[in-house]
Tab-separated table of C-alpha atoms in Angstrom:
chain	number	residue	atom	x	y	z
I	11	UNK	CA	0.000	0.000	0.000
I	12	UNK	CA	1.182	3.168	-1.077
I	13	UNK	CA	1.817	6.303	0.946
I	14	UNK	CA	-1.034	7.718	-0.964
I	15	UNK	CA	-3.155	4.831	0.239
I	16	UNK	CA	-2.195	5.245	3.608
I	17	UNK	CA	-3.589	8.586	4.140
I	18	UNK	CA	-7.111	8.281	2.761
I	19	UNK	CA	-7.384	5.096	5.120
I	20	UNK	CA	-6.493	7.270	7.779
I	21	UNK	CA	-8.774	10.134	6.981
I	22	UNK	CA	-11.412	7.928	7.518
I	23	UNK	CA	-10.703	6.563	10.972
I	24	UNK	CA	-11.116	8.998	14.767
I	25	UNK	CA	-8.439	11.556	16.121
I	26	UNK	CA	-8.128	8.998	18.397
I	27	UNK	CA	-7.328	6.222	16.358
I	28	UNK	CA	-5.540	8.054	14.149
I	29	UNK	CA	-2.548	9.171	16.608
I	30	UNK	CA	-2.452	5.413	17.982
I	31	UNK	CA	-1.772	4.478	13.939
I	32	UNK	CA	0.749	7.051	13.853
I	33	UNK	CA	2.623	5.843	16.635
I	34	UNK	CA	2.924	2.277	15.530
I	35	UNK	CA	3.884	3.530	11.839
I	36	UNK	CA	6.592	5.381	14.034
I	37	UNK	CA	7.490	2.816	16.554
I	38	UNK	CA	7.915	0.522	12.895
I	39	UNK	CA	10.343	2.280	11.327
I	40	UNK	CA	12.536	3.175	14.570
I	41	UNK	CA	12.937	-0.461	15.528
I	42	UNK	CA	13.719	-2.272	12.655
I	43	UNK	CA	13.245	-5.914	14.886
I	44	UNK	CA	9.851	-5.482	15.981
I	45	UNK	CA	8.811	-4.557	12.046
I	46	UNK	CA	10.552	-7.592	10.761
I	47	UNK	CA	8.182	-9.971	12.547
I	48	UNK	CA	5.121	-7.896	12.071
I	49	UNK	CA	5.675	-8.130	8.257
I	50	UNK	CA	6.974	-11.682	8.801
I	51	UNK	CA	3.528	-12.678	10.970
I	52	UNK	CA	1.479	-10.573	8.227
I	53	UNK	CA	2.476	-12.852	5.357
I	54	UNK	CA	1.741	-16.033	7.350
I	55	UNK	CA	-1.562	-14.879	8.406
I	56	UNK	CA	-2.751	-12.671	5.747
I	57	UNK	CA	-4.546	-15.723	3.869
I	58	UNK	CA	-6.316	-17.294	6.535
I	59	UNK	CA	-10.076	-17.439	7.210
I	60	UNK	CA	-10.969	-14.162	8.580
I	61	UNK	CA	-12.478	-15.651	11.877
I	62	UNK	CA	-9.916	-17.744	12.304
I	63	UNK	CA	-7.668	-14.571	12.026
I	64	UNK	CA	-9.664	-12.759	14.645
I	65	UNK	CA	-9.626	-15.850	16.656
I	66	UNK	CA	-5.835	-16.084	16.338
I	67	UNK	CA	-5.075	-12.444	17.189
I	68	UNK	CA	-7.463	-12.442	20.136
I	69	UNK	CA	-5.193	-15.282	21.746
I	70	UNK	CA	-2.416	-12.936	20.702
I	71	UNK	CA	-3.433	-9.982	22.419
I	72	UNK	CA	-4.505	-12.211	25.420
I	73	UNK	CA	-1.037	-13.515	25.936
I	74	UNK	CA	-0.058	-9.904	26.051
I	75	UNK	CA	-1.768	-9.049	28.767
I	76	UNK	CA	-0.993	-12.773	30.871
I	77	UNK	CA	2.718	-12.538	32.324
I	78	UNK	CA	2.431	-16.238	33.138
I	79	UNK	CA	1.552	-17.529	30.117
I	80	UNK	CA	4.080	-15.832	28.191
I	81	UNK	CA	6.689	-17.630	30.733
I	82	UNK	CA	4.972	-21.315	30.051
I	83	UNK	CA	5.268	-20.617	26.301
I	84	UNK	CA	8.630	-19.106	25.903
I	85	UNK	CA	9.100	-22.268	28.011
I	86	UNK	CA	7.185	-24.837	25.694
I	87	UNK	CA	8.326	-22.839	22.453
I	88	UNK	CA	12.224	-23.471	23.877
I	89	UNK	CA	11.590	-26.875	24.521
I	90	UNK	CA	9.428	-27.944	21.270
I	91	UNK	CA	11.389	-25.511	18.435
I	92	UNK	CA	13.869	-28.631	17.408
I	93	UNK	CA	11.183	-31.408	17.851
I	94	UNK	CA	10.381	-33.250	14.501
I	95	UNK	CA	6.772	-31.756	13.202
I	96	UNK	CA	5.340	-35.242	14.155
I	97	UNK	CA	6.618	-35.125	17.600
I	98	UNK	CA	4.860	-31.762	17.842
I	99	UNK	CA	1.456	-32.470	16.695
I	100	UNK	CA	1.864	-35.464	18.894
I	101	UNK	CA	2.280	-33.502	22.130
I	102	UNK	CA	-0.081	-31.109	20.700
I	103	UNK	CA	-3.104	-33.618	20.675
I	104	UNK	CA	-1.646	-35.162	24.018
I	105	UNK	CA	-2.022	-31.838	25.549
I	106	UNK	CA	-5.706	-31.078	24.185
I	107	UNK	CA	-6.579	-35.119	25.400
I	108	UNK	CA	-5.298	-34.031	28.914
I	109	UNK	CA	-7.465	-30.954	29.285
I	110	UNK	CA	-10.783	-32.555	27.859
I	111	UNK	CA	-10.559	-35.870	29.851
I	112	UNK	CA	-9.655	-34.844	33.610
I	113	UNK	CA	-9.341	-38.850	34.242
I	114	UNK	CA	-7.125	-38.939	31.965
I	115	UNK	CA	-5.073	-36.014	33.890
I	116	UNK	CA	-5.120	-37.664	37.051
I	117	UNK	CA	-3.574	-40.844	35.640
I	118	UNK	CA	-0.832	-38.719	34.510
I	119	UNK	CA	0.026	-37.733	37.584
I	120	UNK	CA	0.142	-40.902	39.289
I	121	UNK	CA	2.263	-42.202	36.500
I	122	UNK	CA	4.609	-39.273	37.072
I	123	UNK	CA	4.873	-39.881	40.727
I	124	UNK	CA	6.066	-43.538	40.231
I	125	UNK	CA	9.698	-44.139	41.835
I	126	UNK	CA	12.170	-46.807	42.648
I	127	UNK	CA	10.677	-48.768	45.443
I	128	UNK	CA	13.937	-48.216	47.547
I	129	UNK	CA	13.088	-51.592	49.266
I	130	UNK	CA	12.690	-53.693	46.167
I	131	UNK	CA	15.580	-53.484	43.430
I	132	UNK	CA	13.550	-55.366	40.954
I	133	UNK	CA	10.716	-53.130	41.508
I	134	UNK	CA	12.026	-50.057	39.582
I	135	UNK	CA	10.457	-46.694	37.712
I	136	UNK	CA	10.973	-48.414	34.444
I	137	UNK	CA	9.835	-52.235	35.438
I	138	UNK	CA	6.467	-50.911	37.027
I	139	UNK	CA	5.929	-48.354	33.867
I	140	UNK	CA	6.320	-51.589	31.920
I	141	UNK	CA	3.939	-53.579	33.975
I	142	UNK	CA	0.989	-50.704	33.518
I	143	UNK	CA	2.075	-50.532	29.952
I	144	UNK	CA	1.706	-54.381	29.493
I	145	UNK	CA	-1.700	-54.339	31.004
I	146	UNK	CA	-2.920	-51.251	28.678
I	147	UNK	CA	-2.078	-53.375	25.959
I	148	UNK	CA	-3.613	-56.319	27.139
I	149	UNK	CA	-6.714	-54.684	28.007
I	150	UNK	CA	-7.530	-52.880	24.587
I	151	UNK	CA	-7.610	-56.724	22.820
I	152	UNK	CA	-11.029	-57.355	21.568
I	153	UNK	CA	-12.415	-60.351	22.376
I	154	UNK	CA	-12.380	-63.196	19.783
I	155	UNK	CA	-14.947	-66.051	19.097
I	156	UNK	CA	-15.661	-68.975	17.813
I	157	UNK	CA	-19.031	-70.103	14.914
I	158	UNK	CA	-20.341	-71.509	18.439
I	159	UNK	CA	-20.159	-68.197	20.371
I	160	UNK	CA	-17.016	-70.048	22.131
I	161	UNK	CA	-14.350	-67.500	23.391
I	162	UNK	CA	-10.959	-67.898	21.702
I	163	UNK	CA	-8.406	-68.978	21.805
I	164	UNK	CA	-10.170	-72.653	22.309
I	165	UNK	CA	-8.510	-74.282	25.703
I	166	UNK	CA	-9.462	-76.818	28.207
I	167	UNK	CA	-8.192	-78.433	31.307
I	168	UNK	CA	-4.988	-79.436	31.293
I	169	UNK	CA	-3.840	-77.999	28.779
I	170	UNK	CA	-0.438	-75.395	28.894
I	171	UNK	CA	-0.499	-72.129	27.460
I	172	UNK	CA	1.949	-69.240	27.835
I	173	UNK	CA	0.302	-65.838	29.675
I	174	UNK	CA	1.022	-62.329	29.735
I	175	UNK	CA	0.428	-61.937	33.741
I	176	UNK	CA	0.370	-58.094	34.820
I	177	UNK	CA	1.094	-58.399	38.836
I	178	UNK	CA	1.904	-55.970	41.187
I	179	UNK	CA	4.782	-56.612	43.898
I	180	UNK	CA	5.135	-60.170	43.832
I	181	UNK	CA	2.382	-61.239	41.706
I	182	UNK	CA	3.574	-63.463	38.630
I	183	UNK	CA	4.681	-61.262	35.834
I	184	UNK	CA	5.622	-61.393	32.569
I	185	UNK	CA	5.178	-63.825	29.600
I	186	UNK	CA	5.381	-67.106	31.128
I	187	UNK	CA	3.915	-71.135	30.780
I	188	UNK	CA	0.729	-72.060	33.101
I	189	UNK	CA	-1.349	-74.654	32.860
I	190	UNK	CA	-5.285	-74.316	32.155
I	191	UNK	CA	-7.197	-75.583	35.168
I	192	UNK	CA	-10.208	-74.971	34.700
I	193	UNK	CA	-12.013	-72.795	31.284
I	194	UNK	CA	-15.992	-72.798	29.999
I	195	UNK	CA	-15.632	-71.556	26.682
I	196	UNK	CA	-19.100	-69.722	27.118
I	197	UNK	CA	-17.016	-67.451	29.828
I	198	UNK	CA	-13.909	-65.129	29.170
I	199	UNK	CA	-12.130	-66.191	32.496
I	200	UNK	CA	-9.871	-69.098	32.934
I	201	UNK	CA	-8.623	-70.419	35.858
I	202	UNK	CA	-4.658	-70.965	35.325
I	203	UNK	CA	-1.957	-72.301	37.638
I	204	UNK	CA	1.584	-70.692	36.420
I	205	UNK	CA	4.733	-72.600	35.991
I	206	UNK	CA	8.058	-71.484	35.965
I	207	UNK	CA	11.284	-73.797	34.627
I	208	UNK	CA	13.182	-75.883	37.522
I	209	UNK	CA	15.543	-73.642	39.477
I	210	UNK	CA	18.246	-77.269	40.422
I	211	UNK	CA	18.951	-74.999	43.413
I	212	UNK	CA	15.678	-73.546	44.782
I	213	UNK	CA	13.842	-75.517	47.495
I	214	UNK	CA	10.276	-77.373	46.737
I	215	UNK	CA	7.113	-76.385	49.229
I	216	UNK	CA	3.960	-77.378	49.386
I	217	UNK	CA	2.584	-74.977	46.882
I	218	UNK	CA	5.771	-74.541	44.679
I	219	UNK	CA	6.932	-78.631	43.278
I	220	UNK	CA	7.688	-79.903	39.938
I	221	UNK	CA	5.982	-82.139	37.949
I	222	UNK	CA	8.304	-83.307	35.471
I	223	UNK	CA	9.140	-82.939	31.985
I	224	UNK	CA	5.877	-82.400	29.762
I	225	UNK	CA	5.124	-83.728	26.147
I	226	UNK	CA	7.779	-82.472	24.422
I	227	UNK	CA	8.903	-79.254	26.378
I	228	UNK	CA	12.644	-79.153	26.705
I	229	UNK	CA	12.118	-78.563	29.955
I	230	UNK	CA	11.441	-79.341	33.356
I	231	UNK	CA	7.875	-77.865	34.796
I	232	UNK	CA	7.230	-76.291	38.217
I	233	UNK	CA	4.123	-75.758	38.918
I	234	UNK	CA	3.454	-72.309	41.743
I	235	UNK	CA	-0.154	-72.989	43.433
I	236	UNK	CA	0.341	-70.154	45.108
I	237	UNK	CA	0.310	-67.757	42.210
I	238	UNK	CA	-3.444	-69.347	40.981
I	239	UNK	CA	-5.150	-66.780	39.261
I	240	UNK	CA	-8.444	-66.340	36.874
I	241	UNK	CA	-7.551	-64.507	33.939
I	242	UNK	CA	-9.319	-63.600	30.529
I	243	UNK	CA	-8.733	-65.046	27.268
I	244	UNK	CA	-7.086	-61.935	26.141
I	245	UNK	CA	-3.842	-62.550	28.143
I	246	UNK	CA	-3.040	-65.872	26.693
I	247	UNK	CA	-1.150	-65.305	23.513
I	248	UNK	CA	0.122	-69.025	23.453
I	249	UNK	CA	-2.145	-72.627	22.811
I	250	UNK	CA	-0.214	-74.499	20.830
I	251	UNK	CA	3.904	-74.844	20.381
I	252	UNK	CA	6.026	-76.386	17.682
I	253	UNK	CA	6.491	-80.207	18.380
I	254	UNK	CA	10.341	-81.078	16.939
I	255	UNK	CA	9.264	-84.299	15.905
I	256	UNK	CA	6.491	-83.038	13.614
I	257	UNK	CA	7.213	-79.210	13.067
I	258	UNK	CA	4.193	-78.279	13.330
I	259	UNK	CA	2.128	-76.328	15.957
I	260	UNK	CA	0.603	-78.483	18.486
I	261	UNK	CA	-1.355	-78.317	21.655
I	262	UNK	CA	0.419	-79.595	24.889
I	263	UNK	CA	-1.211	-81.209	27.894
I	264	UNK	CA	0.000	-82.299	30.974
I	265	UNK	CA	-0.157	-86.460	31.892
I	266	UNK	CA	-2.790	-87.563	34.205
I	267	UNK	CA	-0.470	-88.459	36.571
I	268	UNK	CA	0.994	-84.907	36.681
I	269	UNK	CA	-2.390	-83.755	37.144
I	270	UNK	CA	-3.220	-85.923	40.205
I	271	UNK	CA	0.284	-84.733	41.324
I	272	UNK	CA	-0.764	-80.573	41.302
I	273	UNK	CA	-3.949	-82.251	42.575
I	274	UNK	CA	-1.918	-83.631	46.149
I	275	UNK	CA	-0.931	-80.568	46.055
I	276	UNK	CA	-4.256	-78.678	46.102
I	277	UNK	CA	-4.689	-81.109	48.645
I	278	UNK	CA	-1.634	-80.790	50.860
I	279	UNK	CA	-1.405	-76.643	50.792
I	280	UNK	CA	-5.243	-75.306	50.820
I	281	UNK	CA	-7.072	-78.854	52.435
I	282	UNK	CA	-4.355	-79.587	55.299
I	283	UNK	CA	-3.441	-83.517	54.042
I	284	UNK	CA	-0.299	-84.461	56.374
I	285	UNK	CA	2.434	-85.402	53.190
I	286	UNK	CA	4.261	-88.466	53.442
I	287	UNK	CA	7.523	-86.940	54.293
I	288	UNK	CA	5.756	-85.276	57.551
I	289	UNK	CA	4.569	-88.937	57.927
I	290	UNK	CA	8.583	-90.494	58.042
I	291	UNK	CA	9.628	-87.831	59.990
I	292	UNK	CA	7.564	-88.367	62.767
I	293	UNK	CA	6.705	-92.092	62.747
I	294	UNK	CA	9.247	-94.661	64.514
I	295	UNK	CA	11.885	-92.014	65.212
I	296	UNK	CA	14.020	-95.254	65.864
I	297	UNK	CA	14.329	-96.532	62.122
I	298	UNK	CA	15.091	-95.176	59.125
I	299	UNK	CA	12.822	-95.271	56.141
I	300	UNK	CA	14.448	-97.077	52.713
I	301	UNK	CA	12.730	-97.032	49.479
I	302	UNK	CA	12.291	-99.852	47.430
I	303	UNK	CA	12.619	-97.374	44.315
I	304	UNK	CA	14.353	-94.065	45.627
I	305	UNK	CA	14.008	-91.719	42.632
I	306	UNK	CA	10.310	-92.292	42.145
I	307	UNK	CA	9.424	-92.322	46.154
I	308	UNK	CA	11.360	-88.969	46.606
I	309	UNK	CA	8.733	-87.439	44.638
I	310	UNK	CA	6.493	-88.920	46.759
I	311	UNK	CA	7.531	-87.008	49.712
I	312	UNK	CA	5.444	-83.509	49.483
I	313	UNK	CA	2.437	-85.781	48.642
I	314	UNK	CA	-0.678	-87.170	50.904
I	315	UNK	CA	-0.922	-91.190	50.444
I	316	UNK	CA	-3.731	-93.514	51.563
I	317	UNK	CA	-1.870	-95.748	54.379
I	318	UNK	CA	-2.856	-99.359	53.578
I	319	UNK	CA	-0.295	-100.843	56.108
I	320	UNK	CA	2.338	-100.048	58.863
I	321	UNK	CA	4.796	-102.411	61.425
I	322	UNK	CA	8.297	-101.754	62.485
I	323	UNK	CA	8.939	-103.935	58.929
I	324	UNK	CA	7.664	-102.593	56.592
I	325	UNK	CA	4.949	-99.855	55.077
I	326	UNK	CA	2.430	-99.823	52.668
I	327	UNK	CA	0.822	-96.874	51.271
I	328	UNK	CA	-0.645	-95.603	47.922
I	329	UNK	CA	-1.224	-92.282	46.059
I	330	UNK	CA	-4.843	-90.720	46.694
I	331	UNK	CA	-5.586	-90.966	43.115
I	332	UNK	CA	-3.863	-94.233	41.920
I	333	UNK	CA	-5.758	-96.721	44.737
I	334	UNK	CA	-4.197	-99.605	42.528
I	335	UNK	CA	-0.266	-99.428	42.904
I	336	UNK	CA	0.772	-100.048	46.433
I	337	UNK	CA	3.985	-98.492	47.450
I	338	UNK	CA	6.658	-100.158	49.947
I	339	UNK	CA	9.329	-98.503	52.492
I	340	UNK	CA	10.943	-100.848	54.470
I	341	UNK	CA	11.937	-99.452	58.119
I	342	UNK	CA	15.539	-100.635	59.596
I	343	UNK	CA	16.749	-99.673	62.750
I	344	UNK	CA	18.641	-96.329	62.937
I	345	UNK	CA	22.345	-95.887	64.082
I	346	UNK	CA	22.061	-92.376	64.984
I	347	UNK	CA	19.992	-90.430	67.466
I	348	UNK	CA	16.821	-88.756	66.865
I	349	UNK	CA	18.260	-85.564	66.282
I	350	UNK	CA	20.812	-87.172	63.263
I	351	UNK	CA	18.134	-89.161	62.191
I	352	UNK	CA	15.887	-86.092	61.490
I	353	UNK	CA	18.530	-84.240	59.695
I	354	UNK	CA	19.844	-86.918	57.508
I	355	UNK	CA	15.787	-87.174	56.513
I	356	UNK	CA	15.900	-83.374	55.998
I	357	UNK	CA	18.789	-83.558	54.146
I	358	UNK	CA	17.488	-86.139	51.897
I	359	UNK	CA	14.000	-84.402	51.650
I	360	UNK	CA	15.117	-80.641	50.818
I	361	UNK	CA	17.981	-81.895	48.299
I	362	UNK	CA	19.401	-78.921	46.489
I	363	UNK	CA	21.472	-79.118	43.501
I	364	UNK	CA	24.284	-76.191	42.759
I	365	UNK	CA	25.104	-74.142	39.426
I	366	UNK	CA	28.505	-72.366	37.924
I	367	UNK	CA	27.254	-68.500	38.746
I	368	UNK	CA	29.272	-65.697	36.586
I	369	UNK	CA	31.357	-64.063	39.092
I	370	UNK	CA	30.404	-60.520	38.872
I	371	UNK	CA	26.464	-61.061	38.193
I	372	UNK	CA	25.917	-64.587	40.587
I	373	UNK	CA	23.784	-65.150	37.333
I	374	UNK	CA	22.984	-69.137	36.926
I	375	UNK	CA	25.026	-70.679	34.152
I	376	UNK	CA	26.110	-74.721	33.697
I	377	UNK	CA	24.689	-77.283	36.277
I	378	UNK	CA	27.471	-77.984	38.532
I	379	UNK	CA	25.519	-80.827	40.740
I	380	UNK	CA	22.147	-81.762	39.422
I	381	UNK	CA	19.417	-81.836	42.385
I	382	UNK	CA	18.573	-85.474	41.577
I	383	UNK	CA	22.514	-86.511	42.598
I	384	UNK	CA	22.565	-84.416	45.300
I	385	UNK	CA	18.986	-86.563	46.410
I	386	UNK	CA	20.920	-89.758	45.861
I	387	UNK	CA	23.613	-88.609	47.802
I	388	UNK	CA	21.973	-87.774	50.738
I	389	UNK	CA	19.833	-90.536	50.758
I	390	UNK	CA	23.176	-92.847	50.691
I	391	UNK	CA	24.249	-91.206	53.643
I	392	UNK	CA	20.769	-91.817	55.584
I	393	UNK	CA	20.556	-95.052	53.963
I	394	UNK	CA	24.716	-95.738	55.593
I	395	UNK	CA	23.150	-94.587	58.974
I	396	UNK	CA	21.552	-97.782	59.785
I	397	UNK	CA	22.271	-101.089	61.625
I	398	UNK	CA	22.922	-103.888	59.078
């Protein structure tokens, strides 16, 4: 616009208006800075919808007059100038999400305010962040189903899976094996006790045993009663694995007899069965029990049994749900007092095996004594403690 231009705009404004013009036109050309950005904000604006405009210039002018806000955006602007455009709009619709949903906001703030439990090393910022994360995830699954209105994935009792568990302290976490205990496919929750692999050097309870090797999983299979939980379909991402034999994806189930084990187990922890060890350690404190077949009876020893038989001879007993083979442990006359006598059973009973630990971690690496020859050893040395 020409000077020309200029002044018939201004002859028809107010006095008034017209000295405020005249100062700006002055305080324009006298600081060369401020005009820069005017002219540079003019081209960037000077094609946009005329509401918007207003709208835009009415924030403008409100920032102006809001000393605080300036400071938060000089702040944000600072912080956000280098930030890849699709960084931006991201924190840009994060920050419009926060103000509409006020939920929303107050999660944030708990989130923030998660630390290092200084009590629990495994428990950090980052591992808990995970946890909530895991669960998020978890929870936004849809639910899948079957022609039959069955929930999916398809699994029954028995059968092992692998489960994305969300806990909290010391709660089962992480991907990990359980076995399905109990599922109607008409409802989303299934009852599932989790495994973990055998630790050689970690002690068997009650709740917390293993059952063996299963189908074709490499390995061994603890079972932790403890850690029984209810969980929906939507956190088991595994119900079938790759069988080497056949390559090809197939489901796994535990034996029956590995399910009447967990079942003496159910038994022994929650229904207060006296175990068979218990049993030895307290009956004729004067002899000491030997097995007619060691390595199978020292699984026997967390178990309940069905006493058929007792003398200072001989035993009989069977498993609760195997009525038909009987079981023998001949008694012989200890060489020891009491007091050996009940640690050479304990011994025998809470038989630990030992690993090769990297030195600077104590991480596990090779088996250096394998829990079953630690068993037999101990079991020689209560068997040698005996009169011939």
């Amino acid at each position: 616009m020409g000077l020309e231009a200029l002044l018939q705009k201004l002859d028809g404004i107010q006095e008034e208006e017209k000295e405020q013009v005249s100062n700006l036109v002055l305080d324009l050309i006298t600081d060369t800075d401020t005009r820069d950005k005017i002219f540079s904000f003019h081209q960037h604006t000077k094609g946009m919808d005329p509401l918007k405009r207003a709208e835009l210039l009415d924030h403008i002018n409100e920032m102006a007059l809001d000393s605080y806000a300036q400071d938060k955006l000089t702040q944000l602007h600072a912080f956000t100038k280098s930030l890849d455009n699709q960084i931006k709009n991201r924190l840009y619709l994060q920050f419009f999400a926060l103000i509409k949903d006020p939920t929303l906001d107050a999660m944030l703030w708990d989130l923030l305010g998660i630390m290092d439990d200084p009590k629990d090393t495994q428990l950090t910022r980052v591992e808990v962040l995970s946890r909530i994360g895991r669960y998020i995830k978890v929870s936004r699954k849809g639910h899948r189903k079957n022609k039959n209105n069955d929930f999916k994935p398809e699994v029954t009792s028995r059968m092992m899976v692998t489960v994305n568990f969300t806990g909290v302290g010391g709660e089962h976490n992480d991907d990990h094996f359980g076995i399905v205990w109990a599922a109607d496919p008409k409802r989303d929750n299934v009852l599932i006790i989790p495994t973990t692999s055998l630790k050689e050097d970690k002690k068997f309870y009650n709740h917390y045993f293993s059952i063996g090797k299963v189908q074709f999983l490499d390995k061994e299979t603890v079972v932790m009663l403890d850690q029984t939980v209810a969980v929906s379909h939507k956190r088991i991402e595994k119900e079938t694995f790759i069988d080497p034999a056949t390559k090809t994806n197939t489901p796994v189930y535990i034996s029956k007899e590995q399910e009447w084990h967990i079942r003496d187990g159910i038994r022994v922890s929650y229904l207060g069965y006296q175990t068979l060890f218990h049993f030895l350690h307290t009956n004729f404190r004067s002899y000491i029990p030997e097995m007619v077949n060691e390595p199978l009876q020292h699984t026997h020893l967390l178990r309940p049994f069905n006493l058929i038989s007792n003398d200072p001879e001989k035993m009989l007993y069977t498993l609760i749900d195997d009525p038909e083979t009987v079981y023998t442990i001949k008694w012989r006359v200890s060489a020891v007092s009491k007091n050996q006598r009940d640690r050479l059973l304990s011994n025998w009973f809470q038989a630990l095996g030992a690993y090769n630990r990297d030195p600077k971690t104590n991480e596990r690496l090779s088996i250096r004594l394998p829990r079953r020859n630690s068993a037999a050893n101990a079991y020689t040395s209560l068997i040698g403690a005996t009169l011939p």
